[in-house]
């Protein structure tokens, strides 16, 4: 369990550190969802961070990094602005895309082709039909070394 509650307060457990008090969390309605997600009657939490303007009744944790409501996706406590909710596809722990754009966490990946974009399974590397990307940064045309190390045809 990542969270612990006493009658007046809620804490996020930090391994090898000081537990973090979650300010203004309601201990009577607080529930741990899964991974690092939790909610109370007023807020949704990613670890000890409060998500802004999120209805706890509509929030669904997807995995340890991603969650969603009826109209938005979140990377931890960061809302992905400009993403087409209905067309969204989570690619790995860091990348999400729709038919028009690719995002690294909540940052737009400029000049990435969402139709051909592929993300490494567990890292911040990705590529489309022309360029390679690290996090949200375009690293230029795909190199031979990148093709070999990332098994790009």
PDB file of C-alpha atoms in Angstrom:
ATOM      1  CA  UNK A   1       0.000   0.000   0.000  1.00  0.00           C
ATOM      2  CA  UNK A   2       1.373   3.408  -1.015  1.00  0.00           C
ATOM      3  CA  UNK A   3      -0.934   5.457   1.200  1.00  0.00           C
ATOM      4  CA  UNK A   4      -1.761   5.437   4.866  1.00  0.00           C
ATOM      5  CA  UNK A   5      -4.537   7.248   6.659  1.00  0.00           C
ATOM      6  CA  UNK A   6      -5.088   8.219  10.268  1.00  0.00           C
ATOM      7  CA  UNK A   7      -8.234   9.886  11.585  1.00  0.00           C
ATOM      8  CA  UNK A   8      -7.095  13.387  10.578  1.00  0.00           C
ATOM      9  CA  UNK A   9      -4.584  13.043   7.741  1.00  0.00           C
ATOM     10  CA  UNK A  10      -3.477  11.106   4.672  1.00  0.00           C
ATOM     11  CA  UNK A  11       0.131  10.285   3.852  1.00  0.00           C
ATOM     12  CA  UNK A  12       1.940   8.958   0.794  1.00  0.00           C
ATOM     13  CA  UNK A  13       4.533   6.348   1.744  1.00  0.00           C
ATOM     14  CA  UNK A  14       8.023   7.112   0.446  1.00  0.00           C
ATOM     15  CA  UNK A  15      10.467   4.227   0.640  1.00  0.00           C
ATOM     16  CA  UNK A  16      13.739   5.261   2.314  1.00  0.00           C
ATOM     17  CA  UNK A  17      12.447   8.754   2.990  1.00  0.00           C
ATOM     18  CA  UNK A  18       9.990  10.762   4.988  1.00  0.00           C
ATOM     19  CA  UNK A  19       6.364  10.013   4.246  1.00  0.00           C
ATOM     20  CA  UNK A  20       4.619  12.914   2.572  1.00  0.00           C
ATOM     21  CA  UNK A  21       1.525  14.531   4.063  1.00  0.00           C
ATOM     22  CA  UNK A  22      -1.142  15.071   1.426  1.00  0.00           C
ATOM     23  CA  UNK A  23      -2.521  18.480   2.314  1.00  0.00           C
ATOM     24  CA  UNK A  24      -6.303  18.873   2.453  1.00  0.00           C
ATOM     25  CA  UNK A  25      -6.970  15.200   1.647  1.00  0.00           C
ATOM     26  CA  UNK A  26     -10.141  13.920   3.283  1.00  0.00           C
ATOM     27  CA  UNK A  27      -9.245  10.859   5.395  1.00  0.00           C
ATOM     28  CA  UNK A  28     -12.894   9.784   5.691  1.00  0.00           C
ATOM     29  CA  UNK A  29     -13.423   9.386   1.938  1.00  0.00           C
ATOM     30  CA  UNK A  30      -9.830   8.716   0.807  1.00  0.00           C
ATOM     31  CA  UNK A  31      -9.281   5.502  -1.162  1.00  0.00           C
ATOM     32  CA  UNK A  32      -6.223   4.102  -2.875  1.00  0.00           C
ATOM     33  CA  UNK A  33      -7.053   3.096  -6.453  1.00  0.00           C
ATOM     34  CA  UNK A  34      -4.109   1.315  -8.035  1.00  0.00           C
ATOM     35  CA  UNK A  35      -0.425   1.966  -8.496  1.00  0.00           C
ATOM     36  CA  UNK A  36       0.178   5.585  -7.414  1.00  0.00           C
ATOM     37  CA  UNK A  37      -3.402   6.778  -7.934  1.00  0.00           C
ATOM     38  CA  UNK A  38      -5.907   7.662  -5.202  1.00  0.00           C
ATOM     39  CA  UNK A  39      -8.962   9.840  -4.675  1.00  0.00           C
ATOM     40  CA  UNK A  40     -11.226  11.320  -2.055  1.00  0.00           C
ATOM     41  CA  UNK A  41     -14.584  13.092  -2.394  1.00  0.00           C
ATOM     42  CA  UNK A  42     -12.893  16.249  -3.711  1.00  0.00           C
ATOM     43  CA  UNK A  43      -9.695  15.345  -5.551  1.00  0.00           C
ATOM     44  CA  UNK A  44      -7.715  12.771  -7.512  1.00  0.00           C
ATOM     45  CA  UNK A  45      -4.064  12.205  -6.573  1.00  0.00           C
ATOM     46  CA  UNK A  46      -1.040  10.945  -8.452  1.00  0.00           C
ATOM     47  CA  UNK A  47       1.252   9.958  -5.581  1.00  0.00           C
ATOM     48  CA  UNK A  48       1.023  13.119  -3.416  1.00  0.00           C
ATOM     49  CA  UNK A  49       0.173  15.535  -6.251  1.00  0.00           C
ATOM     50  CA  UNK A  50      -3.385  16.771  -6.672  1.00  0.00           C
ATOM     51  CA  UNK A  51      -4.801  16.750 -10.194  1.00  0.00           C
ATOM     52  CA  UNK A  52      -6.396  20.074 -11.070  1.00  0.00           C
ATOM     53  CA  UNK A  53     -10.077  20.306 -12.017  1.00  0.00           C
ATOM     54  CA  UNK A  54     -10.670  16.541 -12.118  1.00  0.00           C
ATOM     55  CA  UNK A  55     -13.919  14.923 -11.031  1.00  0.00           C
ATOM     56  CA  UNK A  56     -13.030  11.983  -8.767  1.00  0.00           C
ATOM     57  CA  UNK A  57     -16.203  10.185  -9.847  1.00  0.00           C
ATOM     58  CA  UNK A  58     -15.129   9.977 -13.495  1.00  0.00           C
ATOM     59  CA  UNK A  59     -11.397   9.298 -13.036  1.00  0.00           C
ATOM     60  CA  UNK A  60     -10.028   5.906 -14.115  1.00  0.00           C
ATOM     61  CA  UNK A  61      -6.417   4.848 -13.481  1.00  0.00           C
ATOM     62  CA  UNK A  62      -5.038   3.019 -16.525  1.00  0.00           C
ATOM     63  CA  UNK A  63      -1.569   2.044 -15.304  1.00  0.00           C
ATOM     64  CA  UNK A  64       1.087   3.541 -13.034  1.00  0.00           C
ATOM     65  CA  UNK A  65       1.718   6.469 -15.419  1.00  0.00           C
ATOM     66  CA  UNK A  66      -1.583   7.119 -17.191  1.00  0.00           C
ATOM     67  CA  UNK A  67      -5.105   7.920 -16.059  1.00  0.00           C
ATOM     68  CA  UNK A  68      -8.188   9.391 -17.696  1.00  0.00           C
ATOM     69  CA  UNK A  69     -11.555  11.024 -17.133  1.00  0.00           C
ATOM     70  CA  UNK A  70     -14.525  11.221 -19.514  1.00  0.00           C
ATOM     71  CA  UNK A  71     -12.709  13.741 -21.703  1.00  0.00           C
ATOM     72  CA  UNK A  72      -9.008  13.959 -20.770  1.00  0.00           C
ATOM     73  CA  UNK A  73      -5.849  11.900 -20.338  1.00  0.00           C
ATOM     74  CA  UNK A  74      -3.263  12.496 -17.629  1.00  0.00           C
ATOM     75  CA  UNK A  75       0.392  11.579 -17.424  1.00  0.00           C
ATOM     76  CA  UNK A  76       0.815  11.432 -13.653  1.00  0.00           C
ATOM     77  CA  UNK A  77      -0.511  14.833 -12.537  1.00  0.00           C
ATOM     78  CA  UNK A  78      -0.121  16.472 -15.975  1.00  0.00           C
ATOM     79  CA  UNK A  79      -3.115  16.884 -18.283  1.00  0.00           C
ATOM     80  CA  UNK A  80      -2.434  16.185 -21.965  1.00  0.00           C
ATOM     81  CA  UNK A  81      -3.850  19.286 -23.666  1.00  0.00           C
ATOM     82  CA  UNK A  82      -4.797  19.122 -27.358  1.00  0.00           C
ATOM     83  CA  UNK A  83      -5.186  15.339 -27.509  1.00  0.00           C
ATOM     84  CA  UNK A  84      -8.250  13.931 -29.280  1.00  0.00           C
ATOM     85  CA  UNK A  85      -9.687  11.872 -26.428  1.00  0.00           C
ATOM     86  CA  UNK A  86     -11.647   9.452 -28.586  1.00  0.00           C
ATOM     87  CA  UNK A  87      -8.660   8.666 -30.833  1.00  0.00           C
ATOM     88  CA  UNK A  88      -6.004   8.499 -28.087  1.00  0.00           C
ATOM     89  CA  UNK A  89      -3.614   5.563 -28.026  1.00  0.00           C
ATOM     90  CA  UNK A  90      -1.095   5.016 -25.226  1.00  0.00           C
ATOM     91  CA  UNK A  91       2.097   3.716 -26.855  1.00  0.00           C
ATOM     92  CA  UNK A  92       4.351   3.097 -23.847  1.00  0.00           C
ATOM     93  CA  UNK A  93       4.931   4.556 -20.362  1.00  0.00           C
ATOM     94  CA  UNK A  94       5.847   7.941 -21.909  1.00  0.00           C
ATOM     95  CA  UNK A  95       4.167   8.396 -25.306  1.00  0.00           C
ATOM     96  CA  UNK A  96       0.532   8.855 -26.316  1.00  0.00           C
ATOM     97  CA  UNK A  97      -0.861   9.808 -29.732  1.00  0.00           C
ATOM     98  CA  UNK A  98      -4.016  10.537 -31.665  1.00  0.00           C
ATOM     99  CA  UNK A  99      -4.577  10.837 -35.430  1.00  0.00           C
ATOM    100  CA  UNK A 100      -2.967  14.310 -35.544  1.00  0.00           C
ATOM    101  CA  UNK A 101      -0.250  14.466 -32.896  1.00  0.00           C
ATOM    102  CA  UNK A 102       2.246  12.600 -30.746  1.00  0.00           C
ATOM    103  CA  UNK A 103       2.910  13.576 -27.126  1.00  0.00           C
ATOM    104  CA  UNK A 104       5.756  12.729 -24.791  1.00  0.00           C
ATOM    105  CA  UNK A 105       4.089  12.789 -21.385  1.00  0.00           C
ATOM    106  CA  UNK A 106       2.075  16.005 -21.836  1.00  0.00           C
ATOM    107  CA  UNK A 107       4.451  17.723 -24.285  1.00  0.00           C
ATOM    108  CA  UNK A 108       3.751  17.886 -28.008  1.00  0.00           C
ATOM    109  CA  UNK A 109       6.389  16.108 -30.104  1.00  0.00           C
ATOM    110  CA  UNK A 110       6.889  18.570 -32.955  1.00  0.00           C
ATOM    111  CA  UNK A 111       7.031  17.203 -36.503  1.00  0.00           C
ATOM    112  CA  UNK A 112       6.313  13.600 -35.473  1.00  0.00           C
ATOM    113  CA  UNK A 113       4.077  11.713 -37.900  1.00  0.00           C
ATOM    114  CA  UNK A 114       1.398  10.026 -35.760  1.00  0.00           C
ATOM    115  CA  UNK A 115       0.467   7.661 -38.581  1.00  0.00           C
ATOM    116  CA  UNK A 116       3.919   6.051 -38.574  1.00  0.00           C
ATOM    117  CA  UNK A 117       5.213   6.871 -35.073  1.00  0.00           C
ATOM    118  CA  UNK A 118       6.441   3.942 -32.997  1.00  0.00           C
ATOM    119  CA  UNK A 119       7.739   4.164 -29.427  1.00  0.00           C
ATOM    120  CA  UNK A 120      10.266   1.890 -27.771  1.00  0.00           C
ATOM    121  CA  UNK A 121       8.575  -0.409 -25.323  1.00  0.00           C
ATOM    122  CA  UNK A 122       9.994   1.112 -22.124  1.00  0.00           C
ATOM    123  CA  UNK A 123      12.086   4.163 -23.011  1.00  0.00           C
ATOM    124  CA  UNK A 124      11.815   7.750 -24.209  1.00  0.00           C
ATOM    125  CA  UNK A 125      13.008   6.798 -27.707  1.00  0.00           C
ATOM    126  CA  UNK A 126      10.676   6.705 -30.678  1.00  0.00           C
ATOM    127  CA  UNK A 127      10.660   7.184 -34.429  1.00  0.00           C
ATOM    128  CA  UNK A 128       8.376   7.804 -37.361  1.00  0.00           C
ATOM    129  CA  UNK A 129       9.000   7.044 -41.035  1.00  0.00           C
ATOM    130  CA  UNK A 130      11.734   9.708 -41.267  1.00  0.00           C
ATOM    131  CA  UNK A 131      13.009  10.932 -37.905  1.00  0.00           C
ATOM    132  CA  UNK A 132      14.126   9.630 -34.534  1.00  0.00           C
ATOM    133  CA  UNK A 133      12.980  11.209 -31.275  1.00  0.00           C
ATOM    134  CA  UNK A 134      14.210  11.253 -27.707  1.00  0.00           C
ATOM    135  CA  UNK A 135      11.541  12.412 -25.299  1.00  0.00           C
ATOM    136  CA  UNK A 136       9.808  15.330 -27.084  1.00  0.00           C
ATOM    137  CA  UNK A 137      12.903  16.290 -29.074  1.00  0.00           C
ATOM    138  CA  UNK A 138      13.360  15.556 -32.769  1.00  0.00           C
ATOM    139  CA  UNK A 139      16.896  14.152 -33.090  1.00  0.00           C
ATOM    140  CA  UNK A 140      16.866  14.335 -36.905  1.00  0.00           C
ATOM    141  CA  UNK A 141      16.805  11.693 -39.633  1.00  0.00           C
ATOM    142  CA  UNK A 142      16.990   8.047 -38.573  1.00  0.00           C
ATOM    143  CA  UNK A 143      20.636   6.952 -38.541  1.00  0.00           C
ATOM    144  CA  UNK A 144      21.977   3.514 -39.396  1.00  0.00           C
ATOM    145  CA  UNK A 145      23.074   3.067 -35.790  1.00  0.00           C
ATOM    146  CA  UNK A 146      19.539   3.868 -34.591  1.00  0.00           C
ATOM    147  CA  UNK A 147      18.072   1.406 -37.130  1.00  0.00           C
ATOM    148  CA  UNK A 148      20.289  -1.372 -35.806  1.00  0.00           C
ATOM    149  CA  UNK A 149      19.869  -0.684 -32.100  1.00  0.00           C
ATOM    150  CA  UNK A 150      16.089  -0.159 -32.326  1.00  0.00           C
ATOM    151  CA  UNK A 151      15.423  -2.763 -35.040  1.00  0.00           C
ATOM    152  CA  UNK A 152      13.928  -0.308 -37.544  1.00  0.00           C
ATOM    153  CA  UNK A 153      13.434  -1.603 -41.077  1.00  0.00           C
TER     154      UNK A 153
END
